[in-house]
Amino acid sequence: MAARDRYSRKLECSQCGNTGFAEVSEDDTPSRKTRGFEIDALPGGFETEFASSNPRRHMIRCRCGHKFKFEQTTAYAPGGEPRY
């Protein structure tokens, strides 16, 4: 049985500003076709709109109705630091 990599990722709704950290896991076996991506826990105010084993296709819905991809290309402010 393969182990799973676990990590947290900050979710931020660009429409209403709701934020929180999602707990996710992926297979750590590089020979697999897919990453085996799964969301283990979502913060309050967020839910899965469309589940996918690919984090770039997994869609999240905020309580305000705004939908966005779980993993997306992020443009950081000058200096390369994320805004928290």
Tab-separated table of N, CA and C in Angstrom:
chain	number	residue	atom	x	y	z
A	1	MET	N	0.839	-1.179	0.000
A	1	MET	CA	0.000	0.000	0.000
A	1	MET	C	0.884	1.242	0.000
A	2	ALA	N	0.575	2.152	-0.862
A	2	ALA	CA	1.354	3.382	-0.997
A	2	ALA	C	0.938	4.391	0.065
A	3	ALA	N	1.881	5.173	0.495
A	3	ALA	CA	1.602	6.248	1.451
A	3	ALA	C	0.994	7.437	0.709
A	4	ARG	N	0.397	8.324	1.491
A	4	ARG	CA	-0.202	9.520	0.897
A	4	ARG	C	0.496	10.753	1.440
A	5	ASP	N	0.739	11.707	0.552
A	5	ASP	CA	1.270	13.005	0.959
A	5	ASP	C	0.092	13.856	1.396
A	6	ARG	N	0.213	14.503	2.533
A	6	ARG	CA	-0.860	15.351	3.051
A	6	ARG	C	-0.340	16.780	3.201
A	7	TYR	N	-1.192	17.740	2.846
A	7	TYR	CA	-0.814	19.142	2.974
A	7	TYR	C	-2.056	20.010	3.093
A	8	SER	N	-1.852	21.255	3.447
A	8	SER	CA	-2.937	22.234	3.543
A	8	SER	C	-2.769	23.257	2.437
A	9	ARG	N	-3.884	23.774	1.967
A	9	ARG	CA	-3.839	24.816	0.942
A	9	ARG	C	-4.870	25.880	1.308
A	10	LYS	N	-4.445	27.135	1.228
A	10	LYS	CA	-5.350	28.232	1.546
A	10	LYS	C	-6.324	28.462	0.408
A	11	LEU	N	-7.603	28.539	0.746
A	11	LEU	CA	-8.648	28.885	-0.215
A	11	LEU	C	-9.081	30.307	0.083
A	12	GLU	N	-9.245	31.092	-0.954
A	12	GLU	CA	-9.679	32.482	-0.788
A	12	GLU	C	-10.647	32.831	-1.901
A	13	CYS	N	-11.844	33.251	-1.529
A	13	CYS	CA	-12.848	33.661	-2.508
A	13	CYS	C	-12.550	35.089	-2.930
A	14	SER	N	-12.363	35.290	-4.219
A	14	SER	CA	-12.056	36.632	-4.721
A	14	SER	C	-13.287	37.530	-4.740
A	15	GLN	N	-14.462	36.940	-4.570
A	15	GLN	CA	-15.691	37.737	-4.621
A	15	GLN	C	-16.076	38.292	-3.245
A	16	CYS	N	-16.056	37.434	-2.200
A	16	CYS	CA	-16.507	37.900	-0.884
A	16	CYS	C	-15.392	37.950	0.162
A	17	GLY	N	-14.220	37.373	-0.145
A	17	GLY	CA	-13.095	37.406	0.782
A	17	GLY	C	-13.069	36.280	1.799
A	18	ASN	N	-14.011	35.336	1.720
A	18	ASN	CA	-14.018	34.195	2.632
A	18	ASN	C	-12.715	33.411	2.466
A	19	THR	N	-12.073	33.027	3.565
A	19	THR	CA	-10.817	32.290	3.508
A	19	THR	C	-10.844	31.114	4.467
A	20	GLY	N	-9.952	30.179	4.235
A	20	GLY	CA	-9.794	29.025	5.104
A	20	GLY	C	-8.794	28.068	4.489
A	21	PHE	N	-8.398	27.067	5.258
A	21	PHE	CA	-7.422	26.099	4.788
A	21	PHE	C	-8.076	24.744	4.560
A	22	ALA	N	-7.863	24.180	3.378
A	22	ALA	CA	-8.349	22.845	3.036
A	22	ALA	C	-7.252	21.833	3.330
A	23	GLU	N	-7.628	20.684	3.861
A	23	GLU	CA	-6.689	19.584	4.102
A	23	GLU	C	-6.852	18.598	2.947
A	24	VAL	N	-5.760	18.324	2.233
A	24	VAL	CA	-5.811	17.457	1.057
A	24	VAL	C	-4.729	16.392	1.126
A	25	SER	N	-4.885	15.371	0.286
A	25	SER	CA	-3.880	14.313	0.203
A	25	SER	C	-3.771	13.824	-1.237
A	26	GLU	N	-2.595	13.288	-1.562
A	26	GLU	CA	-2.303	12.737	-2.889
A	26	GLU	C	-1.450	11.493	-2.728
A	27	ASP	N	-1.527	10.591	-3.706
A	27	ASP	CA	-0.642	9.427	-3.719
A	27	ASP	C	0.779	9.890	-3.948
A	28	ASP	N	1.727	9.237	-3.286
A	28	ASP	CA	3.123	9.637	-3.481
A	28	ASP	C	3.882	8.680	-4.388
A	29	THR	N	3.150	7.847	-5.132
A	29	THR	CA	3.775	6.925	-6.066
A	29	THR	C	3.879	7.587	-7.437
A	30	PRO	N	5.094	7.897	-7.908
A	30	PRO	CA	5.247	8.619	-9.176
A	30	PRO	C	4.847	7.814	-10.407
A	31	SER	N	4.753	6.503	-10.297
A	31	SER	CA	4.435	5.682	-11.470
A	31	SER	C	2.936	5.629	-11.779
A	32	ARG	N	2.102	6.188	-10.934
A	32	ARG	CA	0.648	6.170	-11.174
A	32	ARG	C	0.268	7.166	-12.265
A	33	LYS	N	-0.824	6.871	-12.966
A	33	LYS	CA	-1.298	7.762	-14.032
A	33	LYS	C	-1.870	9.054	-13.464
A	34	THR	N	-2.573	8.966	-12.349
A	34	THR	CA	-3.155	10.154	-11.727
A	34	THR	C	-2.513	10.392	-10.370
A	35	ARG	N	-2.686	11.580	-9.850
A	35	ARG	CA	-2.110	11.943	-8.565
A	35	ARG	C	-2.905	11.392	-7.393
A	36	GLY	N	-4.108	10.879	-7.641
A	36	GLY	CA	-4.938	10.362	-6.560
A	36	GLY	C	-5.360	11.458	-5.598
A	37	PHE	N	-5.611	12.634	-6.126
A	37	PHE	CA	-5.946	13.815	-5.338
A	37	PHE	C	-7.294	13.643	-4.640
A	38	GLU	N	-7.347	13.962	-3.352
A	38	GLU	CA	-8.591	13.942	-2.591
A	38	GLU	C	-8.586	15.082	-1.579
A	39	ILE	N	-9.738	15.715	-1.390
A	39	ILE	CA	-9.875	16.720	-0.346
A	39	ILE	C	-10.410	16.004	0.885
A	40	ASP	N	-9.638	16.063	1.974
A	40	ASP	CA	-10.021	15.389	3.210
A	40	ASP	C	-10.938	16.255	4.066
A	41	ALA	N	-10.736	17.567	4.062
A	41	ALA	CA	-11.579	18.477	4.848
A	41	ALA	C	-11.554	19.868	4.220
A	42	LEU	N	-12.736	20.462	4.109
A	42	LEU	CA	-12.860	21.831	3.599
A	42	LEU	C	-13.221	22.759	4.746
A	43	PRO	N	-12.751	24.010	4.710
A	43	PRO	CA	-13.123	24.962	5.758
A	43	PRO	C	-14.588	25.371	5.620
A	44	GLY	N	-15.137	25.935	6.671
A	44	GLY	CA	-16.522	26.395	6.651
A	44	GLY	C	-16.752	27.424	5.555
A	45	GLY	N	-17.892	27.310	4.881
A	45	GLY	CA	-18.228	28.257	3.831
A	45	GLY	C	-17.815	27.807	2.442
A	46	PHE	N	-17.113	26.687	2.336
A	46	PHE	CA	-16.704	26.150	1.036
A	46	PHE	C	-17.244	24.738	0.876
A	47	GLU	N	-17.573	24.362	-0.351
A	47	GLU	CA	-17.991	22.992	-0.648
A	47	GLU	C	-17.525	22.619	-2.044
A	48	THR	N	-17.493	21.321	-2.304
A	48	THR	CA	-17.081	20.837	-3.618
A	48	THR	C	-18.223	21.018	-4.604
A	49	GLU	N	-17.944	21.672	-5.712
A	49	GLU	CA	-18.922	21.850	-6.794
A	49	GLU	C	-18.790	20.716	-7.799
A	50	PHE	N	-17.553	20.376	-8.163
A	50	PHE	CA	-17.277	19.300	-9.114
A	50	PHE	C	-16.008	18.596	-8.660
A	51	ALA	N	-16.128	17.331	-8.268
A	51	ALA	CA	-14.971	16.573	-7.779
A	51	ALA	C	-14.165	16.015	-8.952
A	52	SER	N	-12.850	16.003	-8.787
A	52	SER	CA	-11.947	15.466	-9.788
A	52	SER	C	-10.700	14.948	-9.094
A	53	SER	N	-10.039	13.958	-9.690
A	53	SER	CA	-8.778	13.461	-9.134
A	53	SER	C	-7.610	14.338	-9.565
A	54	ASN	N	-7.887	15.361	-10.383
A	54	ASN	CA	-6.888	16.322	-10.812
A	54	ASN	C	-7.187	17.659	-10.119
A	55	PRO	N	-6.267	18.184	-9.280
A	55	PRO	CA	-6.568	19.417	-8.547
A	55	PRO	C	-6.812	20.636	-9.442
A	56	ARG	N	-6.334	20.620	-10.681
A	56	ARG	CA	-6.593	21.743	-11.597
A	56	ARG	C	-8.008	21.705	-12.169
A	57	ARG	N	-8.712	20.587	-11.987
A	57	ARG	CA	-10.091	20.465	-12.485
A	57	ARG	C	-11.121	20.410	-11.364
A	58	HIS	N	-10.661	20.253	-10.130
A	58	HIS	CA	-11.560	20.177	-8.981
A	58	HIS	C	-12.134	21.570	-8.721
A	59	MET	N	-13.448	21.699	-8.747
A	59	MET	CA	-14.103	23.004	-8.592
A	59	MET	C	-14.669	23.159	-7.181
A	60	ILE	N	-14.470	24.338	-6.623
A	60	ILE	CA	-14.944	24.686	-5.283
A	60	ILE	C	-16.005	25.772	-5.412
A	61	ARG	N	-17.016	25.722	-4.536
A	61	ARG	CA	-18.039	26.769	-4.484
A	61	ARG	C	-17.995	27.409	-3.100
A	62	CYS	N	-17.957	28.735	-3.102
A	62	CYS	CA	-17.991	29.495	-1.858
A	62	CYS	C	-19.449	29.691	-1.445
A	63	ARG	N	-19.665	30.046	-0.195
A	63	ARG	CA	-21.037	30.269	0.299
A	63	ARG	C	-21.748	31.406	-0.423
A	64	CYS	N	-20.975	32.321	-1.043
A	64	CYS	CA	-21.582	33.431	-1.788
A	64	CYS	C	-21.999	33.007	-3.199
A	65	GLY	N	-21.618	31.782	-3.608
A	65	GLY	CA	-21.985	31.284	-4.926
A	65	GLY	C	-20.861	31.325	-5.943
A	66	HIS	N	-19.757	31.977	-5.619
A	66	HIS	CA	-18.614	32.071	-6.529
A	66	HIS	C	-17.942	30.704	-6.665
A	67	LYS	N	-17.626	30.304	-7.901
A	67	LYS	CA	-16.962	29.031	-8.174
A	67	LYS	C	-15.543	29.293	-8.669
A	68	PHE	N	-14.605	28.440	-8.257
A	68	PHE	CA	-13.224	28.569	-8.712
A	68	PHE	C	-12.529	27.215	-8.625
A	69	LYS	N	-11.420	27.092	-9.363
A	69	LYS	CA	-10.638	25.862	-9.349
A	69	LYS	C	-9.855	25.763	-8.048
A	70	PHE	N	-9.718	24.540	-7.532
A	70	PHE	CA	-8.955	24.340	-6.309
A	70	PHE	C	-7.507	24.767	-6.483
A	71	GLU	N	-6.882	24.313	-7.539
A	71	GLU	CA	-5.485	24.663	-7.813
A	71	GLU	C	-5.470	25.535	-9.046
A	72	GLN	N	-4.980	26.730	-8.900
A	72	GLN	CA	-4.964	27.653	-10.021
A	72	GLN	C	-3.669	28.444	-10.012
A	73	THR	N	-3.330	28.994	-11.140
A	73	THR	CA	-2.143	29.829	-11.228
A	73	THR	C	-2.415	31.114	-10.461
A	74	THR	N	-1.557	31.429	-9.526
A	74	THR	CA	-1.763	32.584	-8.667
A	74	THR	C	-0.728	33.654	-8.979
A	75	ALA	N	-1.171	34.868	-9.109
A	75	ALA	CA	-0.262	35.997	-9.308
A	75	ALA	C	-0.072	36.661	-7.956
A	76	TYR	N	1.133	36.579	-7.418
A	76	TYR	CA	1.428	37.187	-6.126
A	76	TYR	C	1.765	38.661	-6.283
A	77	ALA	N	1.618	39.352	-5.200
A	77	ALA	CA	1.980	40.760	-5.158
A	77	ALA	C	3.489	40.893	-5.369
A	78	PRO	N	3.979	42.083	-5.741
A	78	PRO	CA	5.418	42.260	-5.938
A	78	PRO	C	6.216	41.779	-4.717
A	79	GLY	N	7.293	41.088	-4.977
A	79	GLY	CA	8.085	40.499	-3.907
A	79	GLY	C	7.900	38.993	-3.828
A	80	GLY	N	6.917	38.475	-4.540
A	80	GLY	CA	6.697	37.033	-4.618
A	80	GLY	C	6.077	36.407	-3.397
A	81	GLU	N	5.579	37.192	-2.462
A	81	GLU	CA	4.999	36.636	-1.247
A	81	GLU	C	3.477	36.570	-1.353
A	82	PRO	N	2.880	35.468	-0.914
A	82	PRO	CA	1.422	35.397	-0.914
A	82	PRO	C	0.841	36.334	0.134
A	83	ARG	N	-0.372	36.801	-0.109
A	83	ARG	CA	-1.076	37.662	0.846
A	83	ARG	C	-1.861	36.779	1.809
A	84	TYR	N	-1.607	36.901	3.111
A	84	TYR	CA	-2.347	36.101	4.116
A	84	TYR	C	-3.113	36.985	5.042
